[in-house]
Coordinates of C-alpha atoms in Angstrom, one line a residue:
X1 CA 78.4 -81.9 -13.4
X2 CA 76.4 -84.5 -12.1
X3 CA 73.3 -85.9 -13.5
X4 CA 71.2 -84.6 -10.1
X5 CA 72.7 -81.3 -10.5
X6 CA 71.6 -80.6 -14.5
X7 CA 68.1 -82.1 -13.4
X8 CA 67.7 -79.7 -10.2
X9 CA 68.7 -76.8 -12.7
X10 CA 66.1 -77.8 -15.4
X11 CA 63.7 -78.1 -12.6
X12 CA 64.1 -74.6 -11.4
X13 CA 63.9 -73.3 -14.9
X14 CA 60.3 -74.9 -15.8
X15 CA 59.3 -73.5 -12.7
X16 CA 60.5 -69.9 -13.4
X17 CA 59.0 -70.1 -17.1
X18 CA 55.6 -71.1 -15.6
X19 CA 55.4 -68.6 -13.1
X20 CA 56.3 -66.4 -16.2
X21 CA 53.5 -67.6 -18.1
X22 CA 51.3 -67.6 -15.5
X23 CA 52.0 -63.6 -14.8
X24 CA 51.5 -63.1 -18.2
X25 CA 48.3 -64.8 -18.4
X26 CA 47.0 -62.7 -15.4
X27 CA 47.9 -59.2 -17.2
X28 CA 45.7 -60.7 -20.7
X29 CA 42.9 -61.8 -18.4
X30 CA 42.7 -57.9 -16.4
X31 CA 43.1 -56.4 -19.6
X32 CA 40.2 -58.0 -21.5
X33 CA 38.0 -57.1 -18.9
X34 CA 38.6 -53.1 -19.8
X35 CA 37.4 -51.4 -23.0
X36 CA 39.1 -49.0 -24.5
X37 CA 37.6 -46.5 -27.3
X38 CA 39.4 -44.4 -29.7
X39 CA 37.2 -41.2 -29.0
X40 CA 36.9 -37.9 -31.2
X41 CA 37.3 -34.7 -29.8
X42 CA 37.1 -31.4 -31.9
X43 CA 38.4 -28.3 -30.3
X44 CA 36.2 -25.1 -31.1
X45 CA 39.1 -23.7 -33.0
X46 CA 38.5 -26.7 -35.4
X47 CA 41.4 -28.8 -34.6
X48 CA 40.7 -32.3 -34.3
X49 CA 42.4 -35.1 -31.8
X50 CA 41.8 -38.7 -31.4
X51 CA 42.3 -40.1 -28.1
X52 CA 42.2 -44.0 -26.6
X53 CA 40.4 -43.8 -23.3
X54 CA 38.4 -46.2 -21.3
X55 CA 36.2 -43.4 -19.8
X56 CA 32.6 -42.9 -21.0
X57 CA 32.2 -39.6 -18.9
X58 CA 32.4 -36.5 -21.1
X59 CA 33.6 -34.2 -18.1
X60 CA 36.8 -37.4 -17.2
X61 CA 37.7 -37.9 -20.6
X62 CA 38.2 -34.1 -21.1
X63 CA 40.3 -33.7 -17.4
X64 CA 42.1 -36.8 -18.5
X65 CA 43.5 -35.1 -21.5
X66 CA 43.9 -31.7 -19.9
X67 CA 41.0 -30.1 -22.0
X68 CA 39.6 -27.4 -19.9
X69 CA 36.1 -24.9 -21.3
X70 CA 36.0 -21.8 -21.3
X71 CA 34.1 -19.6 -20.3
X72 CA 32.2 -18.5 -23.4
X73 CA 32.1 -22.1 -24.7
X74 CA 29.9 -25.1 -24.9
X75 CA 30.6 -29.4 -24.9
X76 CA 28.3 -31.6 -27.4
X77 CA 27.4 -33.7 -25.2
X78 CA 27.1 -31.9 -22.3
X79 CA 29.5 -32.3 -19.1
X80 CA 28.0 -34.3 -17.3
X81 CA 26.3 -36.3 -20.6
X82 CA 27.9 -40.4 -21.0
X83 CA 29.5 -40.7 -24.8
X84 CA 27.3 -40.8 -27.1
X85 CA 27.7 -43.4 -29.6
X86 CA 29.1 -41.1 -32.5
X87 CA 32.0 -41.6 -30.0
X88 CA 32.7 -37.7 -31.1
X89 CA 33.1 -34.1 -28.6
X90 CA 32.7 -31.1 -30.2
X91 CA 33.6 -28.1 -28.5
X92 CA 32.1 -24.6 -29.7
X93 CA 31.6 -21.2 -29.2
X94 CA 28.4 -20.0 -27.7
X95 CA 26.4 -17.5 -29.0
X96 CA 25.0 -14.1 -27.2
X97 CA 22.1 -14.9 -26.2
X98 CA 23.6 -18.3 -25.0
X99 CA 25.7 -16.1 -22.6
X100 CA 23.6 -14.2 -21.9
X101 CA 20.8 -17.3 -20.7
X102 CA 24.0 -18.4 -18.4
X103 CA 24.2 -15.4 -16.9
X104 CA 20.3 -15.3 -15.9
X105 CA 21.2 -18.5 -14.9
X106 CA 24.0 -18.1 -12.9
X107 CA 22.3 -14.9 -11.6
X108 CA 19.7 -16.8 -9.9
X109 CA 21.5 -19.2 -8.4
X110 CA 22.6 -16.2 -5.8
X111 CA 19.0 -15.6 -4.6
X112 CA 19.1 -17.5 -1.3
X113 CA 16.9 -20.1 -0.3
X114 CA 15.3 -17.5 2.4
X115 CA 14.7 -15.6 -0.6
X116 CA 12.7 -18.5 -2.6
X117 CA 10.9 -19.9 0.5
X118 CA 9.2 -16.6 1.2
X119 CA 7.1 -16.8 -1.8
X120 CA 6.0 -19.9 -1.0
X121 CA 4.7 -18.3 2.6
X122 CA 0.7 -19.1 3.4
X123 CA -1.5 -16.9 2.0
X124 CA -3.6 -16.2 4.3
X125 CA -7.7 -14.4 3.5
X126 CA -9.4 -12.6 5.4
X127 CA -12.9 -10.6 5.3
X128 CA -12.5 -7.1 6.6
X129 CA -15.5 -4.6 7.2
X130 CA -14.7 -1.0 6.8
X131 CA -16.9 2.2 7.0
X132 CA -16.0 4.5 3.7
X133 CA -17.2 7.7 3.3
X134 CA -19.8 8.9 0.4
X135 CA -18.6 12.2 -0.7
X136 CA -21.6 14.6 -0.9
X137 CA -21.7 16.2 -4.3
X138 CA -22.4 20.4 -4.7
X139 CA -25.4 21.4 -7.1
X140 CA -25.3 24.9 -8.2
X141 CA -28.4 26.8 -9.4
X142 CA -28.6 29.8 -11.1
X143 CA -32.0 31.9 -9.9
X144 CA -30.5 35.7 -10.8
X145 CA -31.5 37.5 -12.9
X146 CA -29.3 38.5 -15.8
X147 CA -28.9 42.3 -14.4
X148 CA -26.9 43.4 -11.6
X149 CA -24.3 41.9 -9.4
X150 CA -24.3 38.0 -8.0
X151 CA -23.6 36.1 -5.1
X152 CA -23.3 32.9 -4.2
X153 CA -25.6 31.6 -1.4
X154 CA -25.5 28.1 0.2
X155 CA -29.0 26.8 0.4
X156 CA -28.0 23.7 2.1
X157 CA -25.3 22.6 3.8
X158 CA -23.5 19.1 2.2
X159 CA -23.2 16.1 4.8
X160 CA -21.4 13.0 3.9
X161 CA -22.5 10.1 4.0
X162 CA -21.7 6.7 5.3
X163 CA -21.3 3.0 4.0
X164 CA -20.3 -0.3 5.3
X165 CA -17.6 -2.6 3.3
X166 CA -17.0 -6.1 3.0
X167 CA -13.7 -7.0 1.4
X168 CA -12.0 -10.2 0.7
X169 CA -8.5 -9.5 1.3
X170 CA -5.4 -11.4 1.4
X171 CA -2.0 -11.3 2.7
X172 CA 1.1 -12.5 2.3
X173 CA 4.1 -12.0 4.8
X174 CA 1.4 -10.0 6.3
X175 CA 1.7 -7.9 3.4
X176 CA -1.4 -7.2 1.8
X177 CA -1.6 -8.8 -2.0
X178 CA -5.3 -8.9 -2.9
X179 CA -8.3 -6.8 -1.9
X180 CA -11.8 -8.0 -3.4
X181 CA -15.0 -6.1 -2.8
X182 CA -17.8 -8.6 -1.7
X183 CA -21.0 -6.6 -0.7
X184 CA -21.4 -3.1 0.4
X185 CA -24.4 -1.5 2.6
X186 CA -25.6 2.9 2.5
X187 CA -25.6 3.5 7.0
X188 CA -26.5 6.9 5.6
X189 CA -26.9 8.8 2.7
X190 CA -25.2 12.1 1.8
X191 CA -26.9 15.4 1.4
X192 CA -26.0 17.2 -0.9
X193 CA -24.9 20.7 -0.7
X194 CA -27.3 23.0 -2.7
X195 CA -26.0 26.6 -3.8
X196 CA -28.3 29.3 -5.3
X197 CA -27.0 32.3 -7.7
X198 CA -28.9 34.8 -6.4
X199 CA -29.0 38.7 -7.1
X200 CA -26.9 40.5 -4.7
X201 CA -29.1 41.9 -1.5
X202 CA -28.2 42.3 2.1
X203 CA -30.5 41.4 3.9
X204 CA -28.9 42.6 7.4
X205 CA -30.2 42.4 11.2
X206 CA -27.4 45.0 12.7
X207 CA -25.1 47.6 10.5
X208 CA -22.2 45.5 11.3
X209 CA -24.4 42.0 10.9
X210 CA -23.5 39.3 7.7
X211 CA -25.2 39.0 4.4
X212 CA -27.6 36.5 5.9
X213 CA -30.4 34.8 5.2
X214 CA -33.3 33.0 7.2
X215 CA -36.1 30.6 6.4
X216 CA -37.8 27.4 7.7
X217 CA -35.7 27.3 10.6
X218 CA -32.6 27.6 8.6
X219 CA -29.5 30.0 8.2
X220 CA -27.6 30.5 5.0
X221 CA -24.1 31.9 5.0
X222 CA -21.2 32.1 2.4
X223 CA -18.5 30.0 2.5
X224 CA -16.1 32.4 4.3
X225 CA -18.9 33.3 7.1
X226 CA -19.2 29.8 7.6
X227 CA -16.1 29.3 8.0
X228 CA -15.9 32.1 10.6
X229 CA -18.8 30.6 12.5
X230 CA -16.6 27.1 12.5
X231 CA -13.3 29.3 14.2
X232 CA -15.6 31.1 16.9
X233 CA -17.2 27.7 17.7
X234 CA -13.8 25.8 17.5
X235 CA -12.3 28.3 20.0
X236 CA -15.1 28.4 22.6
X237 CA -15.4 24.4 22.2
X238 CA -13.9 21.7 20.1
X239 CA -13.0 18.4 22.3
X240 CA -15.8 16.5 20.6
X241 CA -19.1 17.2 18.4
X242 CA -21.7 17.7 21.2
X243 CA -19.5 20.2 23.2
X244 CA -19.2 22.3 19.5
X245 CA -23.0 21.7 19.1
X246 CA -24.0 23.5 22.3
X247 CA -22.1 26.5 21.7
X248 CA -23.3 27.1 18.4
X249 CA -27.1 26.3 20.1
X250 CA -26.7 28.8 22.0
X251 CA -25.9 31.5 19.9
X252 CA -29.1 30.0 18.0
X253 CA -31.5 30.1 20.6
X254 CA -30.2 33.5 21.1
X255 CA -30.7 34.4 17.3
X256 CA -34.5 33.4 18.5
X257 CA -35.3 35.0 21.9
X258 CA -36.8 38.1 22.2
X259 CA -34.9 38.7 25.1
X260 CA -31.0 38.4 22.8
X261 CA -32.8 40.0 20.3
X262 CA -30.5 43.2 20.6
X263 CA -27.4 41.5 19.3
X264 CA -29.4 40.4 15.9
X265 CA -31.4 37.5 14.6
X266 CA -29.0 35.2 13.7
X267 CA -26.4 32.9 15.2
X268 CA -23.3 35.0 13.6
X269 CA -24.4 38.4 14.6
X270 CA -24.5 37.1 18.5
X271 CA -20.9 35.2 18.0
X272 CA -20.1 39.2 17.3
X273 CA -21.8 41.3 19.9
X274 CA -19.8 43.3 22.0
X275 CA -18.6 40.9 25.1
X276 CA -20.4 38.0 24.9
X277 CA -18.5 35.1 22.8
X278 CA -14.6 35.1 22.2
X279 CA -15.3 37.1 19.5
X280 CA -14.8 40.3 20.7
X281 CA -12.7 39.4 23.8
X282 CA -9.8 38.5 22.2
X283 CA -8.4 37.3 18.8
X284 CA -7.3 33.1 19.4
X285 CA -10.0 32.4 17.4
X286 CA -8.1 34.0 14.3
X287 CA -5.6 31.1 14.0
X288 CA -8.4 28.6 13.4
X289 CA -9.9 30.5 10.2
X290 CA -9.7 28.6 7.1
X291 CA -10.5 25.6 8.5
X292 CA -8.1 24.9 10.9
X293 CA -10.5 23.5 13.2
X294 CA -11.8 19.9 14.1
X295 CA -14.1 18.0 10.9
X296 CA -16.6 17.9 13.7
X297 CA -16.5 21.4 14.5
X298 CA -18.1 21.8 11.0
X299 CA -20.6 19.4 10.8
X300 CA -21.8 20.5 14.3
X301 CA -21.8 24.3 13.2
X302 CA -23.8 23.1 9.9
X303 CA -26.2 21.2 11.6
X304 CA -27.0 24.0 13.9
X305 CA -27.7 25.8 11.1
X306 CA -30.3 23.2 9.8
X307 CA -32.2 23.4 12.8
X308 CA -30.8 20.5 15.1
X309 CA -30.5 21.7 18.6
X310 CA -28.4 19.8 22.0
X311 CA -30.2 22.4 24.6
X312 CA -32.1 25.1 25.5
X313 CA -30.0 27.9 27.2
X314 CA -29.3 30.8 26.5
X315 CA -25.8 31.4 28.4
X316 CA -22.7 29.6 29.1
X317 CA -19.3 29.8 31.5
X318 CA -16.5 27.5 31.6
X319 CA -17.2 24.7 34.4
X320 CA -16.4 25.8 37.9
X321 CA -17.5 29.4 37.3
X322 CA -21.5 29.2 37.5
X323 CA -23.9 26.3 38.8
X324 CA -26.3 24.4 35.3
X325 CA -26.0 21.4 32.9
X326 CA -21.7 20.5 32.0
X327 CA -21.2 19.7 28.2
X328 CA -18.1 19.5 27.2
X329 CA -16.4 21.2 30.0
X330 CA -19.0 24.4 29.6
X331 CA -21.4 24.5 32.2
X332 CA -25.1 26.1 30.3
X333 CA -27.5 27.7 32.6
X334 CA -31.1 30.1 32.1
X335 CA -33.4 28.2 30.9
X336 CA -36.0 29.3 28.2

């Protein structure tokens, strides 16, 4: 072999052994530049493992050694927790009322946002004025004496009264959430209803007449002849609380005038007489007893009773059937 060839041969070789080197270098130099750590993990059945990773990430070191939690256990640190620097993770069991927090948990993380956002809606307040009723209140009185049979009579007739409101109110998906009373003012007081124990008499103005009773202006019935004089006026008129009030002042003014005087002195005893009201022309009325009539059939009747008055006839017909004054659709004619 010739001297050029043995030096071309020894040339190629320190060539080949530096590249060599050179590779080998390159490996040393990426590896320094990656820790590894020899990392503790203890299985919740107690079993210990050591493991070299260069992951700090609880969640990758466990996927990268094909650990996988169940459901009713728990990581020290947690998931998504960096290795702490014990450089240990401890699996465990969980105890109930840990499961039973992750449930609550996990629970509530199905409620929509929808859901959430809605009780975060604008409140919104508002003041509100309102007209309440003031119930009147009953006071009995005993004036019998202790012999013989009693009755009640009603002395005076209850009217409620009437007040004026002011809440605070507020609402939420125009629902209402809060109501506040601010200020409230009396439009108008209630009467109350006075009723007497009283010996039993009857005190009559025809055979067939009520128990009845008359003074100041005033008629006193019982309950159930009230409520009798409330179907008879509710039948002849009931569309609105001055077309009840004039049929009731009529049989009133009747009750008064010499000239009705015939069919009794009081406002009942005419509703009765033989062909005058609906009374005795035919039964409709009959269906409105115990109260089935209008609330302003009542207080219209009652304050007949207490003297207030809308005219001053003496006979009615339905409109279109005689010539006078039209209230309520009945037209009211002879003038006292």
């Amino acid at each position: 072999m010739k001297n050029d060839d043995k030096a071309s041969i020894s040339l190629k070789k320190i060539i080949c052994i530096s590249l060599i080197f050179m590779l080998i270098m390159t490996v040393s130099v990426m590896a320094g530049n990656v820790t590894f750590r020899n990392v503790k993990i203890v299985l919740a059945s107690g079993y210990e493992m050591n493991v070299l990773t260069s992951k700090t990430n609880v969640s990758e070191i466990l996927d990268e050694n094909h650990i996988i939690l169940l459901d009713d256990e728990k990581v020290v640190p947690g998931l998504d927790s960096e290795l702490s620097d014990n450089k240990t993770i401890k699996i465990s069991k969980m105890s109930e009322e840990e499961i039973e927090e992750a449930d609550v948990i996990e629970t509530s993380e199905e409620i929509t946002a929808e859901e959430i956002l809605k009780n975060y809606d604008t409140i919104v307040e508002k003041i509100v004025v309102k007209k309440v009723k003031i119930p009147y209140e009953t006071i009995k009185k005993n004036v019998a004496s202790e012999k013989g049979a009693k009755q009640d009579r009603i002395v005076q007739y209850g009217v409620d009264g009437l007040k004026e409101v002011t809440y605070k109110i507020k609402y939420q998906n125009n629902k209402e959430i809060e109501k506040k009373e601010i200020s409230s003012k009396v439009i108008k007081k209630p009467v109350n209803k006075i009723v007497e124990v009283r010996n039993k008499q009857t005190v009559t103005t025809r055979s067939s007449g009520p128990r009845v009773s008359y003074a100041s202006g005033k008629w006193s019935y019982t309950d159930a002849e009230l409520d009798l004089l409330c179907a008879i006026t509710a039948q002849e008129a009931s569309s609105s609380y001055n077309a009840s009030l004039a049929v009731i002042t009529t049989a009133c003014n009747r009750a008064t005038s010499s000239r009705w005087k015939y069919n009794g002195s009081d406002p009942l005893s005419q509703y009765k007489a033989p062909g005058q009201f609906c009374y005795s022309i035919d039964s409709h009325w009959v269906k409105r007893l115990n109260g089935n009539y209008p609330a302003h059939v009542k207080q219209a009747v009652i304050d007949a009773l207490n003297g207030k008055r809308n005219h001053n006839y003496l006979s009615f017909r339905s409109a279109g059937c005689a010539s006078g004054v039209n209230i309520g659709g009945n037209v009211y004619f002879n003038a006292m």
